[in-house]
mmCIF file of C-alpha atoms in Angstrom:
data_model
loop_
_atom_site.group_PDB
_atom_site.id
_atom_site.type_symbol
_atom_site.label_atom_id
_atom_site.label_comp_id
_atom_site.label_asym_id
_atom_site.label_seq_id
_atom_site.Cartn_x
_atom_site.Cartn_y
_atom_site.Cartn_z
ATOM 1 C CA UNK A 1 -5.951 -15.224 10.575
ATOM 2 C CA UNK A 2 -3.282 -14.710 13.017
ATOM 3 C CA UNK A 3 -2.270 -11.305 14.301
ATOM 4 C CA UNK A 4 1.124 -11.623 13.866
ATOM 5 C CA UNK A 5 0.525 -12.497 10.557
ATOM 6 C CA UNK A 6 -2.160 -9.990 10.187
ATOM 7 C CA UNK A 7 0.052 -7.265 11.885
ATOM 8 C CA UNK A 8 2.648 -8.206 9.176
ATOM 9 C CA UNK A 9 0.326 -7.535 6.324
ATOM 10 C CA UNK A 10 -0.561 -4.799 7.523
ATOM 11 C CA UNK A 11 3.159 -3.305 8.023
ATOM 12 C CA UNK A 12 3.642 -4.837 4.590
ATOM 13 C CA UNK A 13 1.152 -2.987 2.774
ATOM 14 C CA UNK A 14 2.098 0.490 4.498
ATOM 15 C CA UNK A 15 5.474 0.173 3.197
ATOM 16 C CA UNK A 16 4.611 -0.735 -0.576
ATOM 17 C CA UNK A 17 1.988 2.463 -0.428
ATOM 18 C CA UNK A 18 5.231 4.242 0.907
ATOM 19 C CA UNK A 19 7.249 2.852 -2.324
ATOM 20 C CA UNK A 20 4.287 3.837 -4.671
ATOM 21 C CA UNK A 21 3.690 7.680 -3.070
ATOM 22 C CA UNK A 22 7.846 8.358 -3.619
ATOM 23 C CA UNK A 23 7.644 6.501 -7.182
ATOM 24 C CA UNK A 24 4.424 8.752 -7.901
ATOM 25 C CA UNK A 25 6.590 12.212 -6.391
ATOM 26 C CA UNK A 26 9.659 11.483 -7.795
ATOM 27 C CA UNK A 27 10.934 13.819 -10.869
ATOM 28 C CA UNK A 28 10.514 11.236 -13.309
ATOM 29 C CA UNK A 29 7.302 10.355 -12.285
ATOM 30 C CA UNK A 30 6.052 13.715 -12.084
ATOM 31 C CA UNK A 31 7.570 14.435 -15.724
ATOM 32 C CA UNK A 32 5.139 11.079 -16.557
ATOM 33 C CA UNK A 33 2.389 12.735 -15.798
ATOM 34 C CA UNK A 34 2.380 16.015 -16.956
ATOM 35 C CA UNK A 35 2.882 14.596 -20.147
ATOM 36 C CA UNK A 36 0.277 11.758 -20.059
ATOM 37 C CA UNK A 37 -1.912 13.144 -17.546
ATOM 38 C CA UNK A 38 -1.178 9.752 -15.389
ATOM 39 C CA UNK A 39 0.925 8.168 -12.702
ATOM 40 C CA UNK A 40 3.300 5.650 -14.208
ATOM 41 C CA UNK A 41 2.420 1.908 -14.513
ATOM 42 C CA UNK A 42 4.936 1.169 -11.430
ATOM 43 C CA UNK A 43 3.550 3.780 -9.026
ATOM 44 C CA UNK A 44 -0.436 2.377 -9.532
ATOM 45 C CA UNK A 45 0.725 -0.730 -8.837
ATOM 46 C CA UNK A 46 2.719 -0.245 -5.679
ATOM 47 C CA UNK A 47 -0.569 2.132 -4.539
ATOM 48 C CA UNK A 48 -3.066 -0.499 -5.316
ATOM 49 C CA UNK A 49 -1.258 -3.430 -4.119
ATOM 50 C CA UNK A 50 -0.249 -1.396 -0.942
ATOM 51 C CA UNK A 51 -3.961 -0.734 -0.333
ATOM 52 C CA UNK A 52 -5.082 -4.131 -0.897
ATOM 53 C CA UNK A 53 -2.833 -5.381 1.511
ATOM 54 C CA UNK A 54 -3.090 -2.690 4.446
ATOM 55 C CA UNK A 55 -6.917 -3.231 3.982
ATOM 56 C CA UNK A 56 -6.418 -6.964 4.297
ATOM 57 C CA UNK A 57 -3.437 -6.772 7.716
ATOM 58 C CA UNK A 58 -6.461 -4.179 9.156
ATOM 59 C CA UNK A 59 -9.338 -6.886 8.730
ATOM 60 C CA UNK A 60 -7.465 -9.538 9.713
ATOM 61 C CA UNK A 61 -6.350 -7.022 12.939
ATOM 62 C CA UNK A 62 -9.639 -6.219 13.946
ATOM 63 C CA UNK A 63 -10.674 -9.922 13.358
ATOM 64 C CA UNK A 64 -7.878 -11.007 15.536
ATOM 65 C CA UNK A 65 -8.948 -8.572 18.087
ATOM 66 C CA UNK A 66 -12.819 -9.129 17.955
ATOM 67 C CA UNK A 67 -12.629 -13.192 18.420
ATOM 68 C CA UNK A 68 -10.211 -12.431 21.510
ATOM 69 C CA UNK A 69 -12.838 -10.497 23.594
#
C-alpha cells in the first residue's frame, strides 16, 4: 500500500474516533446511556470504524516503512 495513502488512512481513522469520543461525551449521548446503559448506535459506529481504519493507515505505515529499509 502506499504511504501516502496509508498515512491518509491513518489521519482518516483518528478523526472519525475523534467524531465518535465527542458523539459518545456529548449531553445527549451521555443522557443515552444512563438510561440504556449504552453508547448510542452513532457513537459505536464512528469508534469502531475509526479503529478499523487507524489500525489499517498503521499497518499499511509500518508496511510502507519495513519494505523501504
Amino acid at each position: 500500500m502506499n504511504k501516502f495513502v496509508s498515512l491518509a488512512i491513518l489521519v482518516a481513522g483518528l478523526i472519525v474516533l475523534y467524531f465518535g469520543w465527542q458523539e459518545r461525551e456529548s449531553a445527549a449521548g451521555q443522557i443515552s446511556e444512563a438510561i440504556t446503559g449504552q453508547p448510542t448506535d452513532n457513537a459505536m459506529w464512528f469508534l469502531i470504524v475509526g479503529a478499523v481504519l487507524t489500525i489499517i493507515g498503521i499497518g499499511g505505515v509500518l508496511t510502507g516503512l519495513k519494505n523501504k529499509s
